Amino acid sequence: MAEATRKAFVAGHPIKHSRSPKIHGHWLAEHGIDGSYEAIDVAPADFAEFLASLRKNGYQGGNVTIPHKEAAFAQVARRDGAAEQIGAVNTLWFEDGDLWGGNTDAHGFAANLDDQAPGWAANGPALVLGAGGASRAVIHALKQRGVSDIRIVNRTLARARELRDRFGAGVTAHGLEATGELLADAGLLVNTTALGMHGNEGLSADPSGLPDHAIVTDIVYVPLETPLLAAARARGLKTVDGLGMLLHQAVPGFERWFGVRPQVTAGLRALIVADLVPKP
């Protein structure tokens, strides 16, 4: 008897912008797997019912994105360590009869830097711009890799302090006015804010104040080179765009649902880069 088609999904609201179906579709074709991965628009009011129907509808699991990551965290039966620390879930799967929730954003962030800037974790103090959900994933990744001096800068100091208290030793909280001083010896600058995104063009920090060995990365990937990365490149600094984080965070989920650990290749990156170009 032929094995049933294995099904996974990404759920969000809205969801039509998601590149995840292209990523997973590429891997399904590459590995010759009889499977599907679809984008599903789920309104917040319908999310709990959607989760409850997953097994009945034949899904192995899937991804959740904005605005469902915290709702998924609250509603799954069990969570992995990364999800517990970050406080959000982006990956779902069934294990021993339970719906599990995990968070692969920290993995994606670290794997992207491993790929593009090997040795990054030993590059000195890290300055993280922003204190939202993405910042939590970045800080978790930095802590996991042994970065001992993590500085959070945020417009609302109270939110930075919440993350400082959440992550503990080695993490400090600062207002925007401290940015210039904190850049002077930072070896890694990470933008987790929406500044630099299409429609929100702006420079989240001035990289001219960084030391020559600094690495600058932005989790924004539309545009691929944000104003921050362009300024850092012009300054002669090593830069890492945010697309790799999107690609690498997808790897663990695909492995759970389809039984094969895929690779982030130049071909996959080129496929998604082509999709980022505005259509005429």
Tab-separated table of N, CA and C in Angstrom, residues 51-200:
chain	number	residue	atom	x	y	z
A	51	LEU	N	-5.804	24.664	14.931
A	51	LEU	CA	-4.860	23.735	15.563
A	51	LEU	C	-5.542	22.416	15.920
A	52	ALA	N	-6.741	22.514	16.428
A	52	ALA	CA	-7.459	21.308	16.853
A	52	ALA	C	-7.783	20.390	15.677
A	53	SER	N	-7.822	20.951	14.458
A	53	SER	CA	-8.216	20.158	13.288
A	53	SER	C	-7.026	19.584	12.519
A	54	LEU	N	-5.799	19.857	12.949
A	54	LEU	CA	-4.625	19.474	12.163
A	54	LEU	C	-4.546	17.972	11.915
A	55	ARG	N	-4.670	17.185	12.962
A	55	ARG	CA	-4.525	15.737	12.802
A	55	ARG	C	-5.652	15.180	11.925
A	56	LYS	N	-6.871	15.657	12.160
A	56	LYS	CA	-8.016	15.192	11.364
A	56	LYS	C	-7.816	15.492	9.876
A	57	ASN	N	-7.157	16.605	9.595
A	57	ASN	CA	-6.938	17.014	8.203
A	57	ASN	C	-5.648	16.464	7.605
A	58	GLY	N	-4.964	15.598	8.351
A	58	GLY	CA	-3.834	14.864	7.795
A	58	GLY	C	-2.505	15.588	7.781
A	59	TYR	N	-2.357	16.630	8.592
A	59	TYR	CA	-1.091	17.369	8.607
A	59	TYR	C	-0.089	16.733	9.559
A	60	GLN	N	1.175	16.674	9.116
A	60	GLN	CA	2.268	16.246	9.994
A	60	GLN	C	2.650	17.355	10.964
A	61	GLY	N	2.350	18.587	10.576
A	61	GLY	CA	2.712	19.769	11.341
A	61	GLY	C	2.833	20.944	10.393
A	62	GLY	N	3.511	21.993	10.851
A	62	GLY	CA	3.651	23.162	9.995
A	62	GLY	C	4.303	24.312	10.716
A	63	ASN	N	4.324	25.437	10.037
A	63	ASN	CA	4.860	26.680	10.606
A	63	ASN	C	3.728	27.631	10.954
A	64	VAL	N	3.967	28.469	11.933
A	64	VAL	CA	3.061	29.583	12.217
A	64	VAL	C	3.888	30.863	12.186
A	65	THR	N	3.274	31.903	11.658
A	65	THR	CA	3.944	33.190	11.584
A	65	THR	C	2.997	34.262	12.106
A	66	ILE	N	3.366	35.511	11.944
A	66	ILE	CA	2.585	36.630	12.487
A	66	ILE	C	1.130	36.517	12.024
A	67	PRO	N	0.139	36.648	12.942
A	67	PRO	CA	0.264	37.036	14.354
A	67	PRO	C	0.100	35.869	15.328
A	68	HIS	N	0.435	34.654	14.933
A	68	HIS	CA	0.043	33.466	15.715
A	68	HIS	C	1.138	32.861	16.590
A	69	LYS	N	2.346	33.407	16.608
A	69	LYS	CA	3.448	32.725	17.298
A	69	LYS	C	3.220	32.611	18.807
A	70	GLU	N	2.669	33.652	19.412
A	70	GLU	CA	2.441	33.591	20.864
A	70	GLU	C	1.202	32.771	21.192
A	71	ALA	N	0.190	32.806	20.327
A	71	ALA	CA	-0.995	31.970	20.531
A	71	ALA	C	-0.616	30.497	20.432
A	72	ALA	N	0.245	30.167	19.481
A	72	ALA	CA	0.698	28.781	19.348
A	72	ALA	C	1.468	28.354	20.595
A	73	PHE	N	2.282	29.248	21.122
A	73	PHE	CA	3.033	28.970	22.349
A	73	PHE	C	2.072	28.584	23.476
A	74	ALA	N	0.954	29.305	23.577
A	74	ALA	CA	0.007	29.067	24.668
A	74	ALA	C	-0.814	27.804	24.463
A	75	GLN	N	-1.011	27.388	23.208
A	75	GLN	CA	-1.997	26.346	22.938
A	75	GLN	C	-1.426	24.957	22.662
A	76	VAL	N	-0.124	24.839	22.398
A	76	VAL	CA	0.429	23.494	22.165
A	76	VAL	C	0.502	22.718	23.472
A	77	ALA	N	0.575	21.410	23.352
A	77	ALA	CA	0.644	20.559	24.543
A	77	ALA	C	2.026	20.590	25.178
A	78	ARG	N	3.079	20.637	24.340
A	78	ARG	CA	4.448	20.622	24.843
A	78	ARG	C	5.300	21.550	23.985
A	79	ARG	N	6.407	22.044	24.567
A	79	ARG	CA	7.280	22.992	23.869
A	79	ARG	C	8.735	22.584	24.044
A	80	ASP	N	9.549	22.901	23.031
A	80	ASP	CA	10.984	22.648	23.178
A	80	ASP	C	11.649	23.787	23.945
A	81	GLY	N	12.939	23.615	24.267
A	81	GLY	CA	13.634	24.577	25.106
A	81	GLY	C	13.739	25.954	24.480
A	82	ALA	N	13.954	26.010	23.170
A	82	ALA	CA	14.073	27.304	22.502
A	82	ALA	C	12.762	28.067	22.576
A	83	ALA	N	11.647	27.393	22.342
A	83	ALA	CA	10.342	28.055	22.423
A	83	ALA	C	10.082	28.565	23.837
A	84	GLU	N	10.425	27.752	24.839
A	84	GLU	CA	10.229	28.178	26.231
A	84	GLU	C	11.010	29.457	26.527
A	85	GLN	N	12.250	29.519	26.067
A	85	GLN	CA	13.093	30.675	26.361
A	85	GLN	C	12.655	31.904	25.573
A	86	ILE	N	12.262	31.709	24.329
A	86	ILE	CA	11.905	32.831	23.463
A	86	ILE	C	10.474	33.298	23.720
A	87	GLY	N	9.612	32.387	24.139
A	87	GLY	CA	8.227	32.761	24.436
A	87	GLY	C	7.333	32.779	23.209
A	88	ALA	N	7.742	32.076	22.158
A	88	ALA	CA	6.963	32.037	20.925
A	88	ALA	C	7.253	30.733	20.195
A	89	VAL	N	6.281	30.289	19.397
A	89	VAL	CA	6.392	29.054	18.625
A	89	VAL	C	6.256	29.378	17.150
A	90	ASN	N	7.144	28.831	16.321
A	90	ASN	CA	6.992	28.994	14.865
A	90	ASN	C	6.929	27.661	14.127
A	91	THR	N	7.097	26.546	14.836
A	91	THR	CA	7.113	25.226	14.201
A	91	THR	C	6.290	24.252	15.042
A	92	LEU	N	5.413	23.488	14.370
A	92	LEU	CA	4.534	22.529	15.042
A	92	LEU	C	4.769	21.132	14.487
A	93	TRP	N	4.682	20.137	15.345
A	93	TRP	CA	4.767	18.746	14.898
A	93	TRP	C	4.098	17.853	15.943
A	94	PHE	N	3.766	16.645	15.531
A	94	PHE	CA	3.175	15.672	16.448
A	94	PHE	C	4.252	14.696	16.913
A	95	GLU	N	4.255	14.434	18.200
A	95	GLU	CA	5.212	13.495	18.791
A	95	GLU	C	4.549	12.789	19.970
A	96	ASP	N	4.534	11.463	19.941
A	96	ASP	CA	3.918	10.660	21.006
A	96	ASP	C	2.471	11.094	21.270
A	97	GLY	N	1.772	11.457	20.204
A	97	GLY	CA	0.362	11.818	20.326
A	97	GLY	C	0.095	13.256	20.707
A	98	ASP	N	1.137	14.006	21.040
A	98	ASP	CA	0.967	15.400	21.454
A	98	ASP	C	1.366	16.366	20.341
A	99	LEU	N	0.720	17.528	20.328
A	99	LEU	CA	1.137	18.604	19.432
A	99	LEU	C	2.236	19.404	20.125
A	100	TRP	N	3.411	19.361	19.542
A	100	TRP	CA	4.569	20.076	20.071
A	100	TRP	C	4.756	21.401	19.348
A	101	GLY	N	5.345	22.357	20.062
A	101	GLY	CA	5.716	23.628	19.456
A	101	GLY	C	7.192	23.903	19.692
A	102	GLY	N	7.866	24.326	18.653
A	102	GLY	CA	9.274	24.689	18.766
A	102	GLY	C	9.523	26.054	18.170
A	103	ASN	N	10.718	26.558	18.370
A	103	ASN	CA	11.107	27.820	17.743
A	103	ASN	C	12.445	27.620	17.058
A	104	THR	N	12.467	27.808	15.744
A	104	THR	CA	13.685	27.609	14.959
A	104	THR	C	14.316	28.927	14.512
A	105	ASP	N	13.766	30.062	14.963
A	105	ASP	CA	14.312	31.352	14.549
A	105	ASP	C	15.741	31.554	15.055
A	106	ALA	N	16.016	31.148	16.298
A	106	ALA	CA	17.371	31.286	16.836
A	106	ALA	C	18.338	30.415	16.039
A	107	HIS	N	17.914	29.196	15.728
A	107	HIS	CA	18.740	28.317	14.884
A	107	HIS	C	19.016	28.976	13.541
A	108	GLY	N	17.984	29.558	12.931
A	108	GLY	CA	18.146	30.197	11.631
A	108	GLY	C	19.105	31.359	11.674
A	109	PHE	N	19.019	32.164	12.731
A	109	PHE	CA	19.912	33.308	12.877
A	109	PHE	C	21.368	32.857	12.988
A	110	ALA	N	21.613	31.888	13.870
A	110	ALA	CA	22.986	31.426	14.092
A	110	ALA	C	23.540	30.701	12.873
A	111	ALA	N	22.718	29.858	12.234
A	111	ALA	CA	23.188	29.107	11.075
A	111	ALA	C	23.521	30.029	9.906
A	112	ASN	N	22.758	31.098	9.751
A	112	ASN	CA	23.043	32.078	8.702
A	112	ASN	C	24.417	32.718	8.919
A	113	LEU	N	24.705	33.093	10.163
A	113	LEU	CA	26.009	33.682	10.463
A	113	LEU	C	27.123	32.644	10.344
A	114	ASP	N	26.852	31.415	10.757
A	114	ASP	CA	27.850	30.351	10.586
A	114	ASP	C	28.250	30.217	9.115
A	115	ASP	N	27.250	30.331	8.261
A	115	ASP	CA	27.464	30.164	6.830
A	115	ASP	C	28.208	31.352	6.217
A	116	GLN	N	27.815	32.554	6.611
A	116	GLN	CA	28.321	33.761	5.957
A	116	GLN	C	29.477	34.431	6.695
A	117	ALA	N	29.609	34.188	7.982
A	117	ALA	CA	30.658	34.844	8.778
A	117	ALA	C	31.180	33.883	9.839
A	118	PRO	N	31.846	32.791	9.431
A	118	PRO	CA	32.328	31.783	10.392
A	118	PRO	C	33.164	32.425	11.511
A	119	GLY	N	32.939	31.946	12.723
A	119	GLY	CA	33.655	32.481	13.869
A	119	GLY	C	33.026	33.710	14.490
A	120	TRP	N	31.848	34.073	14.030
A	120	TRP	CA	31.187	35.314	14.461
A	120	TRP	C	30.975	35.403	15.969
A	121	ALA	N	30.726	34.289	16.608
A	121	ALA	CA	30.373	34.323	18.031
A	121	ALA	C	31.535	34.771	18.914
A	122	ALA	N	32.757	34.696	18.383
A	122	ALA	CA	33.930	35.117	19.157
A	122	ALA	C	34.325	36.555	18.845
A	123	ASN	N	33.431	37.275	18.188
A	123	ASN	CA	33.793	38.595	17.664
A	123	ASN	C	33.513	39.747	18.614
A	124	GLY	N	33.383	39.457	19.902
A	124	GLY	CA	33.270	40.559	20.845
A	124	GLY	C	31.838	40.883	21.235
A	125	PRO	N	31.597	41.975	21.934
A	125	PRO	CA	30.258	42.333	22.391
A	125	PRO	C	29.266	42.429	21.227
A	126	ALA	N	28.014	42.048	21.510
A	126	ALA	CA	26.947	42.123	20.506
A	126	ALA	C	25.980	43.233	20.883
A	127	LEU	N	25.639	44.060	19.909
A	127	LEU	CA	24.668	45.127	20.105
A	127	LEU	C	23.421	44.771	19.306
A	128	VAL	N	22.294	44.610	19.994
A	128	VAL	CA	21.040	44.185	19.370
A	128	VAL	C	20.084	45.366	19.370
A	129	LEU	N	19.651	45.765	18.192
A	129	LEU	CA	18.724	46.880	18.037
A	129	LEU	C	17.297	46.345	18.003
A	130	GLY	N	16.485	46.760	18.966
A	130	GLY	CA	15.102	46.311	19.036
A	130	GLY	C	14.869	45.338	20.171
A	131	ALA	N	13.609	45.281	20.647
A	131	ALA	CA	13.277	44.420	21.790
A	131	ALA	C	11.964	43.677	21.569
A	132	GLY	N	11.671	43.345	20.316
A	132	GLY	CA	10.458	42.591	20.003
A	132	GLY	C	10.700	41.097	19.983
A	133	GLY	N	9.785	40.368	19.327
A	133	GLY	CA	9.884	38.908	19.286
A	133	GLY	C	11.136	38.422	18.595
A	134	ALA	N	11.524	39.093	17.506
A	134	ALA	CA	12.732	38.670	16.787
A	134	ALA	C	13.965	38.872	17.648
A	135	SER	N	13.964	39.924	18.443
A	135	SER	CA	15.086	40.177	19.336
A	135	SER	C	15.260	39.053	20.343
A	136	ARG	N	14.155	38.510	20.843
A	136	ARG	CA	14.235	37.396	21.795
A	136	ARG	C	14.936	36.198	21.169
A	137	ALA	N	14.601	35.899	19.905
A	137	ALA	CA	15.236	34.769	19.220
A	137	ALA	C	16.727	35.018	19.030
A	138	VAL	N	17.090	36.245	18.659
A	138	VAL	CA	18.499	36.586	18.450
A	138	VAL	C	19.277	36.473	19.760
A	139	ILE	N	18.716	37.001	20.833
A	139	ILE	CA	19.414	36.957	22.122
A	139	ILE	C	19.585	35.511	22.586
A	140	HIS	N	18.562	34.685	22.387
A	140	HIS	CA	18.679	33.272	22.738
A	140	HIS	C	19.827	32.626	21.969
A	141	ALA	N	19.919	32.922	20.680
A	141	ALA	CA	21.003	32.363	19.865
A	141	ALA	C	22.362	32.836	20.362
A	142	LEU	N	22.468	34.109	20.688
A	142	LEU	CA	23.738	34.653	21.177
A	142	LEU	C	24.141	33.984	22.490
A	143	LYS	N	23.174	33.814	23.385
A	143	LYS	CA	23.474	33.154	24.662
A	143	LYS	C	23.908	31.701	24.447
A	144	GLN	N	23.215	31.004	23.543
A	144	GLN	CA	23.545	29.614	23.257
A	144	GLN	C	24.958	29.471	22.713
A	145	ARG	N	25.431	30.482	21.987
A	145	ARG	CA	26.767	30.436	21.390
A	145	ARG	C	27.838	31.044	22.294
A	146	GLY	N	27.471	31.387	23.515
A	146	GLY	CA	28.461	31.824	24.486
A	146	GLY	C	28.849	33.285	24.425
A	147	VAL	N	28.057	34.119	23.741
A	147	VAL	CA	28.346	35.557	23.730
A	147	VAL	C	28.014	36.106	25.121
A	148	SER	N	28.987	36.680	25.772
A	148	SER	CA	28.839	37.031	27.192
A	148	SER	C	28.495	38.491	27.436
A	149	ASP	N	28.510	39.320	26.396
A	149	ASP	CA	28.179	40.741	26.531
A	149	ASP	C	27.187	41.088	25.433
A	150	ILE	N	25.895	41.129	25.802
A	150	ILE	CA	24.805	41.394	24.851
A	150	ILE	C	24.107	42.667	25.291
A	151	ARG	N	24.098	43.657	24.410
A	151	ARG	CA	23.541	44.971	24.744
A	151	ARG	C	22.286	45.205	23.909
A	152	ILE	N	21.149	45.379	24.573
A	152	ILE	CA	19.888	45.624	23.885
A	152	ILE	C	19.612	47.124	23.878
A	153	VAL	N	19.392	47.678	22.697
A	153	VAL	CA	19.035	49.091	22.565
A	153	VAL	C	17.625	49.173	22.001
A	154	ASN	N	16.764	49.935	22.669
A	154	ASN	CA	15.385	50.047	22.203
A	154	ASN	C	14.832	51.425	22.534
A	155	ARG	N	13.922	51.891	21.663
A	155	ARG	CA	13.308	53.198	21.888
A	155	ARG	C	12.611	53.236	23.243
A	156	THR	N	11.894	52.166	23.581
A	156	THR	CA	11.229	52.067	24.881
A	156	THR	C	12.129	51.257	25.808
A	157	LEU	N	12.762	51.941	26.740
A	157	LEU	CA	13.745	51.293	27.606
A	157	LEU	C	13.125	50.166	28.428
A	158	ALA	N	11.868	50.342	28.829
A	158	ALA	CA	11.212	49.322	29.660
A	158	ALA	C	11.169	47.970	28.947
A	159	ARG	N	10.978	47.975	27.634
A	159	ARG	CA	10.922	46.710	26.893
A	159	ARG	C	12.308	46.060	26.836
A	160	ALA	N	13.329	46.869	26.688
A	160	ALA	CA	14.693	46.329	26.721
A	160	ALA	C	14.990	45.723	28.092
A	161	ARG	N	14.519	46.374	29.126
A	161	ARG	CA	14.747	45.851	30.478
A	161	ARG	C	14.013	44.536	30.706
A	162	GLU	N	12.835	44.385	30.102
A	162	GLU	CA	12.110	43.113	30.212
A	162	GLU	C	12.944	41.968	29.648
A	163	LEU	N	13.593	42.222	28.515
A	163	LEU	CA	14.429	41.178	27.911
A	163	LEU	C	15.690	40.942	28.738
A	164	ARG	N	16.244	42.009	29.273
A	164	ARG	CA	17.403	41.851	30.159
A	164	ARG	C	17.044	40.934	31.325
A	165	ASP	N	15.891	41.169	31.922
A	165	ASP	CA	15.476	40.353	33.060
A	165	ASP	C	15.158	38.922	32.631
A	166	ARG	N	14.628	38.764	31.423
A	166	ARG	CA	14.270	37.434	30.924
A	166	ARG	C	15.497	36.571	30.680
A	167	PHE	N	16.548	37.177	30.112
A	167	PHE	CA	17.712	36.397	29.690
A	167	PHE	C	18.871	36.420	30.691
A	168	GLY	N	18.853	37.352	31.634
A	168	GLY	CA	19.789	37.284	32.752
A	168	GLY	C	21.209	37.727	32.471
A	169	ALA	N	22.149	37.025	33.094
A	169	ALA	CA	23.557	37.430	33.133
A	169	ALA	C	24.118	37.714	31.743
A	170	GLY	N	24.859	38.817	31.641
A	170	GLY	CA	25.513	39.184	30.400
A	170	GLY	C	24.681	40.041	29.472
A	171	VAL	N	23.412	40.280	29.824
A	171	VAL	CA	22.517	41.067	28.979
A	171	VAL	C	22.215	42.389	29.674
A	172	THR	N	22.383	43.503	28.948
A	172	THR	CA	22.114	44.826	29.498
A	172	THR	C	21.116	45.568	28.615
A	173	ALA	N	20.410	46.545	29.192
A	173	ALA	CA	19.356	47.286	28.494
A	173	ALA	C	19.720	48.764	28.410
A	174	HIS	N	19.450	49.357	27.232
A	174	HIS	CA	19.839	50.747	26.999
A	174	HIS	C	18.809	51.460	26.129
A	175	GLY	N	18.717	52.783	26.305
A	175	GLY	CA	17.892	53.603	25.435
A	175	GLY	C	18.655	53.984	24.176
A	176	LEU	N	17.960	54.584	23.212
A	176	LEU	CA	18.566	54.928	21.929
A	176	LEU	C	19.747	55.877	22.077
A	177	GLU	N	19.704	56.725	23.076
A	177	GLU	CA	20.767	57.728	23.235
A	177	GLU	C	22.126	57.101	23.536
A	178	ALA	N	22.132	55.855	23.955
A	178	ALA	CA	23.392	55.185	24.291
A	178	ALA	C	24.031	54.496	23.090
A	179	THR	N	23.353	54.492	21.935
A	179	THR	CA	23.813	53.702	20.790
A	179	THR	C	25.236	54.033	20.374
A	180	GLY	N	25.532	55.320	20.205
A	180	GLY	CA	26.855	55.729	19.736
A	180	GLY	C	27.969	55.202	20.615
A	181	GLU	N	27.812	55.340	21.904
A	181	GLU	CA	28.839	54.881	22.848
A	181	GLU	C	28.990	53.364	22.818
A	182	LEU	N	27.869	52.655	22.691
A	182	LEU	CA	27.893	51.195	22.707
A	182	LEU	C	28.490	50.602	21.432
A	183	LEU	N	28.442	51.355	20.331
A	183	LEU	CA	29.002	50.869	19.070
A	183	LEU	C	30.522	50.800	19.091
A	184	ALA	N	31.147	51.609	19.925
A	184	ALA	CA	32.598	51.818	19.842
A	184	ALA	C	33.421	50.536	19.940
A	185	ASP	N	32.960	49.554	20.722
A	185	ASP	CA	33.729	48.307	20.838
A	185	ASP	C	32.896	47.076	20.495
A	186	ALA	N	31.742	47.272	19.832
A	186	ALA	CA	30.871	46.148	19.491
A	186	ALA	C	31.443	45.383	18.305
A	187	GLY	N	31.514	44.061	18.423
A	187	GLY	CA	32.016	43.235	17.332
A	187	GLY	C	30.909	42.689	16.446
A	188	LEU	N	29.660	42.783	16.931
A	188	LEU	CA	28.512	42.297	16.163
A	188	LEU	C	27.352	43.258	16.376
A	189	LEU	N	26.813	43.784	15.277
A	189	LEU	CA	25.642	44.662	15.319
A	189	LEU	C	24.502	43.951	14.612
A	190	VAL	N	23.363	43.811	15.326
A	190	VAL	CA	22.209	43.084	14.789
A	190	VAL	C	20.987	43.994	14.805
A	191	ASN	N	20.389	44.224	13.640
A	191	ASN	CA	19.137	44.977	13.596
A	191	ASN	C	17.964	44.016	13.583
A	192	THR	N	17.083	44.112	14.598
A	192	THR	CA	15.861	43.306	14.626
A	192	THR	C	14.627	44.184	14.487
A	193	THR	N	14.814	45.491	14.219
A	193	THR	CA	13.679	46.392	14.062
A	193	THR	C	13.206	46.380	12.612
A	194	ALA	N	12.080	47.065	12.350
A	194	ALA	CA	11.548	47.161	10.988
A	194	ALA	C	12.201	48.285	10.202
A	195	LEU	N	13.072	49.054	10.823
A	195	LEU	CA	13.756	50.120	10.103
A	195	LEU	C	14.622	49.529	8.995
A	196	GLY	N	14.478	50.060	7.801
A	196	GLY	CA	15.211	49.551	6.653
A	196	GLY	C	14.354	48.711	5.736
A	197	MET	N	13.197	48.268	6.240
A	197	MET	CA	12.276	47.486	5.422
A	197	MET	C	11.629	48.391	4.376
A	198	HIS	N	11.249	47.813	3.225
A	198	HIS	CA	10.535	48.594	2.213
A	198	HIS	C	9.334	49.280	2.850
A	199	GLY	N	9.191	50.570	2.624
A	199	GLY	CA	8.104	51.335	3.209
A	199	GLY	C	8.462	51.919	4.561
A	200	ASN	N	9.598	51.534	5.095
A	200	ASN	CA	10.048	52.051	6.395
A	200	ASN	C	11.547	52.308	6.315
